[in-house]
PDB file of C-alpha atoms in Angstrom:
ATOM      1  CA  PHE A   1      30.960  41.773  10.639  1.00 57.00           C
ATOM      2  CA  ALA A   2      28.773  38.746  11.403  1.00 60.00           C
ATOM      3  CA  GLN A   3      28.661  37.833   7.713  1.00 64.00           C
ATOM      4  CA  GLY A   4      32.459  37.983   7.455  1.00 65.00           C
ATOM      5  CA  PHE A   5      32.831  35.831  10.569  1.00 61.00           C
ATOM      6  CA  ALA A   6      30.381  33.273   9.202  1.00 58.00           C
ATOM      7  CA  ASN A   7      32.269  33.167   5.890  1.00 64.00           C
ATOM      8  CA  GLN A   8      35.497  32.459   7.780  1.00 62.00           C
ATOM      9  CA  LEU A   9      33.916  29.494   9.517  1.00 61.00           C
ATOM     10  CA  GLY A  10      32.707  28.029   6.256  1.00 62.00           C
ATOM     11  CA  ASN A  11      29.328  26.508   5.645  1.00 69.00           C
ATOM     12  CA  ILE A  12      27.909  26.488   9.169  1.00 67.00           C
ATOM     13  CA  GLY A  13      24.711  24.792   8.052  1.00 68.00           C
ATOM     14  CA  ALA A  14      26.628  21.821   6.636  1.00 73.00           C
ATOM     15  CA  ILE A  15      28.729  21.519   9.769  1.00 75.00           C
ATOM     16  CA  VAL A  16      25.681  21.595  12.032  1.00 74.00           C
ATOM     17  CA  MET A  17      23.848  19.058   9.861  1.00 76.00           C
ATOM     18  CA  SER A  18      26.870  16.735   9.875  1.00 84.00           C
ATOM     19  CA  VAL A  19      27.109  16.866  13.647  1.00 85.00           C
ATOM     20  CA  ALA A  20      23.343  16.362  13.992  1.00 80.00           C
ATOM     21  CA  PHE A  21      23.459  13.356  11.646  1.00 83.00           C
ATOM     22  CA  ALA A  22      26.316  11.825  13.648  1.00 88.00           C
ATOM     23  CA  VAL A  23      24.427  12.365  16.905  1.00 83.00           C
ATOM     24  CA  PHE A  24      21.193  10.841  15.599  1.00 81.00           C
ATOM     25  CA  PHE A  25      23.021   7.894  14.030  1.00 86.00           C
ATOM     26  CA  THR A  26      24.815   7.231  17.312  1.00 87.00           C
ATOM     27  CA  MET A  27      21.530   7.487  19.176  1.00 80.00           C
ATOM     28  CA  LEU A  28      20.029   4.965  16.760  1.00 83.00           C
ATOM     29  CA  LEU A  29      22.879   2.492  17.302  1.00 87.00           C
ATOM     30  CA  VAL A  30      22.834   2.826  21.087  1.00 85.00           C
ATOM     31  CA  THR A  31      19.073   2.389  21.307  1.00 83.00           C
ATOM     32  CA  ALA A  32      19.037  -0.540  18.883  1.00 86.00           C
ATOM     33  CA  ASN A  33      21.805  -2.256  20.841  1.00 89.00           C
ATOM     34  CA  THR A  34      20.000  -1.667  24.142  1.00 86.00           C
ATOM     35  CA  ILE A  35      16.680  -2.999  22.880  1.00 87.00           C
ATOM     36  CA  GLY A  36      18.339  -5.952  21.132  1.00 87.00           C
ATOM     37  CA  GLN A  37      20.157  -6.915  24.313  1.00 90.00           C
ATOM     38  CA  SER A  38      16.951  -6.480  26.296  1.00 87.00           C
ATOM     39  CA  VAL A  39      15.088  -8.871  23.999  1.00 87.00           C
ATOM     40  CA  ARG A  40      17.917 -11.427  24.138  1.00 86.00           C
ATOM     41  CA  GLU A  41      18.028 -11.283  27.940  1.00 88.00           C
ATOM     42  CA  ARG A  42      14.261 -11.555  28.297  1.00 88.00           C
ATOM     43  CA  THR A  43      13.728 -14.411  25.860  1.00 88.00           C
ATOM     44  CA  ASN A  44      12.204 -16.601  28.577  1.00 89.00           C
ATOM     45  CA  GLU A  45       9.841 -13.865  29.730  1.00 91.00           C
ATOM     46  CA  LEU A  46       8.685 -13.178  26.187  1.00 91.00           C
ATOM     47  CA  ALA A  47       8.119 -16.916  25.624  1.00 91.00           C
ATOM     48  CA  VAL A  48       6.077 -17.150  28.834  1.00 92.00           C
ATOM     49  CA  MET A  49       3.982 -14.188  27.681  1.00 93.00           C
ATOM     50  CA  LYS A  50       3.349 -15.951  24.361  1.00 92.00           C
ATOM     51  CA  ALA A  51       2.525 -19.201  26.194  1.00 92.00           C
ATOM     52  CA  MET A  52       0.025 -17.297  28.353  1.00 93.00           C
ATOM     53  CA  GLY A  53      -1.795 -16.136  25.238  1.00 93.00           C
ATOM     54  CA  PHE A  54      -0.129 -12.862  24.249  1.00 92.00           C
ATOM     55  CA  SER A  55      -0.214 -12.603  20.478  1.00 92.00           C
ATOM     56  CA  ASN A  56       2.913 -12.013  18.403  1.00 91.00           C
ATOM     57  CA  ALA A  57       1.591  -8.552  17.597  1.00 91.00           C
ATOM     58  CA  ARG A  58       1.142  -7.694  21.294  1.00 93.00           C
ATOM     59  CA  VAL A  59       4.680  -8.843  22.158  1.00 92.00           C
ATOM     60  CA  MET A  60       6.063  -6.880  19.206  1.00 92.00           C
ATOM     61  CA  LEU A  61       4.122  -3.801  20.312  1.00 93.00           C
ATOM     62  CA  LEU A  62       5.590  -4.033  23.824  1.00 92.00           C
ATOM     63  CA  VAL A  63       9.128  -4.261  22.446  1.00 91.00           C
ATOM     64  CA  LEU A  64       8.479  -1.371  20.064  1.00 91.00           C
ATOM     65  CA  LEU A  65       6.994   0.807  22.804  1.00 92.00           C
ATOM     66  CA  GLU A  66      10.017   0.102  24.982  1.00 90.00           C
ATOM     67  CA  SER A  67      12.268   1.206  22.145  1.00 89.00           C
ATOM     68  CA  ILE A  68      10.306   4.401  21.586  1.00 91.00           C
ATOM     69  CA  PHE A  69      10.264   5.135  25.331  1.00 92.00           C
ATOM     70  CA  ILE A  70      14.040   4.748  25.689  1.00 88.00           C
ATOM     71  CA  THR A  71      14.632   6.890  22.611  1.00 86.00           C
ATOM     72  CA  ALA A  72      12.148   9.523  23.800  1.00 90.00           C
ATOM     73  CA  LEU A  73      13.774   9.669  27.217  1.00 91.00           C
ATOM     74  CA  GLY A  74      17.221  10.204  25.692  1.00 86.00           C
ATOM     75  CA  GLY A  75      15.871  12.649  23.132  1.00 86.00           C
ATOM     76  CA  ALA A  76      14.031  14.702  25.756  1.00 88.00           C
ATOM     77  CA  ILE A  77      17.179  14.918  27.846  1.00 90.00           C
ATOM     78  CA  GLY A  78      19.146  15.911  24.740  1.00 84.00           C
ATOM     79  CA  LEU A  79      16.662  18.573  23.669  1.00 83.00           C
ATOM     80  CA  GLY A  80      16.560  19.936  27.218  1.00 86.00           C
ATOM     81  CA  LEU A  81      20.341  20.088  27.468  1.00 88.00           C
ATOM     82  CA  ALA A  82      20.549  21.728  24.042  1.00 82.00           C
ATOM     83  CA  ALA A  83      18.053  24.412  25.049  1.00 82.00           C
ATOM     84  CA  LEU A  84      19.894  24.995  28.328  1.00 87.00           C
ATOM     85  CA  THR A  85      23.282  25.178  26.603  1.00 84.00           C
ATOM     86  CA  VAL A  86      22.043  27.634  23.967  1.00 80.00           C
ATOM     87  CA  LYS A  87      20.452  29.766  26.673  1.00 82.00           C
ATOM     88  CA  MET A  88      23.678  29.782  28.694  1.00 83.00           C
ATOM     89  CA  ILE A  89      26.163  30.504  25.885  1.00 81.00           C
ATOM     90  CA  GLY A  90      23.801  32.620  23.780  1.00 73.00           C
ATOM     91  CA  PRO A  91      24.723  35.974  25.334  1.00 74.00           C
ATOM     92  CA  SER A  92      28.453  35.356  25.008  1.00 75.00           C
ATOM     93  CA  VAL A  93      28.282  34.621  21.261  1.00 70.00           C
ATOM     94  CA  GLN A  94      25.562  37.164  20.485  1.00 71.00           C
ATOM     95  CA  GLN A  95      28.070  39.646  19.075  1.00 70.00           C
ATOM     96  CA  PHE A  96      29.443  37.092  16.600  1.00 66.00           C
ATOM     97  CA  MET A  97      26.226  35.273  15.762  1.00 65.00           C
ATOM     98  CA  PRO A  98      23.177  37.446  16.279  1.00 62.00           C
ATOM     99  CA  PHE A  99      20.958  34.576  15.148  1.00 62.00           C
ATOM    100  CA  SER A 100      22.078  32.232  17.931  1.00 63.00           C
ATOM    101  CA  GLY A 101      19.319  30.498  19.827  1.00 66.00           C
ATOM    102  CA  LEU A 102      17.069  27.477  19.652  1.00 70.00           C
ATOM    103  CA  PRO A 103      13.783  28.439  17.994  1.00 75.00           C
ATOM    104  CA  LEU A 104      10.582  26.727  19.045  1.00 80.00           C
ATOM    105  CA  SER A 105      10.209  25.476  15.479  1.00 82.00           C
ATOM    106  CA  ALA A 106      13.218  23.177  16.067  1.00 78.00           C
ATOM    107  CA  TYR A 107      11.373  21.102  18.661  1.00 81.00           C
ATOM    108  CA  GLY A 108       8.798  19.674  16.227  1.00 87.00           C
ATOM    109  CA  PRO A 109      11.328  18.060  13.870  1.00 86.00           C
ATOM    110  CA  GLY A 110      13.369  16.963  16.900  1.00 83.00           C
ATOM    111  CA  ILE A 111      10.406  15.135  18.401  1.00 87.00           C
ATOM    112  CA  ALA A 112       9.550  13.597  15.016  1.00 90.00           C
ATOM    113  CA  LEU A 113      13.141  12.370  14.612  1.00 86.00           C
ATOM    114  CA  ILE A 114      13.084  10.883  18.099  1.00 86.00           C
ATOM    115  CA  PHE A 115       9.933   8.937  17.256  1.00 91.00           C
ATOM    116  CA  VAL A 116      11.301   7.725  13.894  1.00 91.00           C
ATOM    117  CA  LEU A 117      14.607   6.693  15.486  1.00 87.00           C
ATOM    118  CA  GLY A 118      12.696   4.790  18.166  1.00 89.00           C
ATOM    119  CA  LEU A 119      10.802   2.912  15.461  1.00 91.00           C
ATOM    120  CA  LEU A 120      13.973   2.144  13.511  1.00 90.00           C
ATOM    121  CA  ALA A 121      15.877   1.057  16.608  1.00 88.00           C
ATOM    122  CA  GLY A 122      13.081  -1.305  17.613  1.00 89.00           C
ATOM    123  CA  ALA A 123      12.491  -2.856  14.180  1.00 90.00           C
ATOM    124  CA  LEU A 124      15.022  -5.711  14.386  1.00 90.00           C
ATOM    125  CA  PRO A 125      14.310  -6.606  18.034  1.00 90.00           C
ATOM    126  CA  CYS A 126      10.583  -6.626  17.173  1.00 90.00           C
ATOM    127  CA  MET A 127      11.214  -9.140  14.443  1.00 90.00           C
ATOM    128  CA  GLN A 128      13.267 -11.274  16.860  1.00 89.00           C
ATOM    129  CA  ALA A 129      10.375 -11.192  19.344  1.00 89.00           C
ATOM    130  CA  PHE A 130       7.917 -12.042  16.568  1.00 89.00           C
ATOM    131  CA  GLN A 131       9.933 -15.051  15.391  1.00 90.00           C
ATOM    132  CA  LEU A 132      10.536 -16.351  18.918  1.00 88.00           C
ATOM    133  CA  LYS A 133       9.482 -19.982  19.261  1.00 90.00           C
ATOM    134  CA  ILE A 134       8.085 -20.813  22.699  1.00 89.00           C
ATOM    135  CA  THR A 135       9.601 -24.299  22.795  1.00 86.00           C
ATOM    136  CA  GLU A 136      13.093 -23.122  21.888  1.00 85.00           C
ATOM    137  CA  ALA A 137      13.015 -20.152  24.241  1.00 85.00           C
ATOM    138  CA  LEU A 138      11.950 -22.206  27.261  1.00 85.00           C
ATOM    139  CA  ARG A 139      14.398 -25.040  26.632  1.00 82.00           C
ATOM    140  CA  PRO A 140      17.085 -25.000  29.335  1.00 75.00           C
ATOM    141  CA  LYS A 141      20.470 -23.950  28.054  1.00 76.00           C
ATOM    142  CA  LEU A 142      23.843 -24.743  29.547  1.00 72.00           C
ATOM    143  CA  THR A 143      26.193 -21.911  30.376  1.00 79.00           C
ATOM    144  CA  ALA A 144      29.743 -21.940  29.034  1.00 81.00           C
ATOM    145  CA  ALA A 145      31.045 -22.980  32.455  1.00 82.00           C
ATOM    146  CA  GLN A 146      28.576 -25.880  32.628  1.00 75.00           C
ATOM    147  CA  LYS A 147      29.562 -27.050  29.133  1.00 74.00           C
ATOM    148  CA  LYS A 148      33.247 -26.908  30.067  1.00 76.00           C
ATOM    149  CA  LYS A 149      32.600 -28.889  33.240  1.00 72.00           C
ATOM    150  CA  LEU A 150      30.677 -31.525  31.283  1.00 68.00           C
ATOM    151  CA  ARG A 151      33.506 -31.848  28.764  1.00 71.00           C
ATOM    152  CA  LYS A 152      35.925 -32.605  31.568  1.00 70.00           C
ATOM    153  CA  LYS A 153      33.784 -35.204  33.361  1.00 65.00           C
ATOM    154  CA  PRO A 154      30.076 -35.466  32.460  1.00 64.00           C
ATOM    155  CA  THR A 155      29.119 -37.550  35.535  1.00 69.00           C
ATOM    156  CA  VAL A 156      30.244 -38.256  39.088  1.00 74.00           C
ATOM    157  CA  ASP A 157      29.343 -41.956  38.847  1.00 78.00           C
ATOM    158  CA  PRO A 158      32.681 -43.741  38.140  1.00 78.00           C
ATOM    159  CA  ALA A 159      31.068 -46.714  36.357  1.00 79.00           C
ATOM    160  CA  ALA A 160      28.954 -44.475  34.143  1.00 76.00           C
ATOM    161  CA  TYR A 161      32.005 -42.333  33.373  1.00 74.00           C
ATOM    162  CA  GLN A 162      34.017 -45.381  32.254  1.00 76.00           C
ATOM    163  CA  GLU A 163      31.166 -46.448  29.998  1.00 75.00           C
ATOM    164  CA  TYR A 164      30.935 -42.892  28.677  1.00 70.00           C
ATOM    165  CA  LEU A 165      34.631 -43.052  27.756  1.00 72.00           C
ATOM    166  CA  ARG A 166      34.057 -46.338  25.929  1.00 73.00           C
ATOM    167  CA  GLY A 167      31.082 -44.834  24.068  1.00 67.00           C
ATOM    168  CA  VAL A 168      28.438 -46.946  25.763  1.00 60.00           C
ATOM    169  CA  THR A 169      25.109 -45.190  26.131  1.00 56.00           C
ATOM    170  CA  VAL A 170      22.539 -45.632  28.858  1.00 54.00           C
ATOM    171  CA  ASP A 171      20.285 -47.526  26.442  1.00 53.00           C
ATOM    172  CA  GLU A 172      23.024 -50.069  25.687  1.00 52.00           C
ATOM    173  CA  ARG A 173      23.453 -50.803  29.427  1.00 50.00           C
ATOM    174  CA  GLY A 174      19.771 -51.560  29.684  1.00 51.00           C
ATOM    175  CA  VAL A 175      19.203 -48.921  32.358  1.00 50.00           C
TER     176      VAL A 175
END
């Protein structure tokens, strides 16, 4: 009976592998996006670390370890939820699929995939951290609102503003 039921469902192995691939690919994208955003937001901090003497390799290692940690945390939660789900629904599907369950041998490849995905997700942000120039990262940058305000009226000094409109620079005024 179980064989006939499995034949009706089709190739269960292919379906499970497709779902697993989609889940791992999504996990890779989410982790890579999170780490990339983290590196972009902490550009100043990374530049200060480099200015204090941290080597490029050390900064890259910190970013990579963060990526692996985030991936491992998500993967551990996922593996735990999978084991719990299989344990909860296992008895109800036992009559249709006597082989249902999560064998201990599935945890090894799962942990290996988590580690590999953490490395892949952190690869591009690591390169961004490696290529970070201290001088560029610590240079003050205007926000979009500040740029818009400067476009409207770059100074509150009326005389300087009139000279700005005429194209006169500070050097030409002799100031």
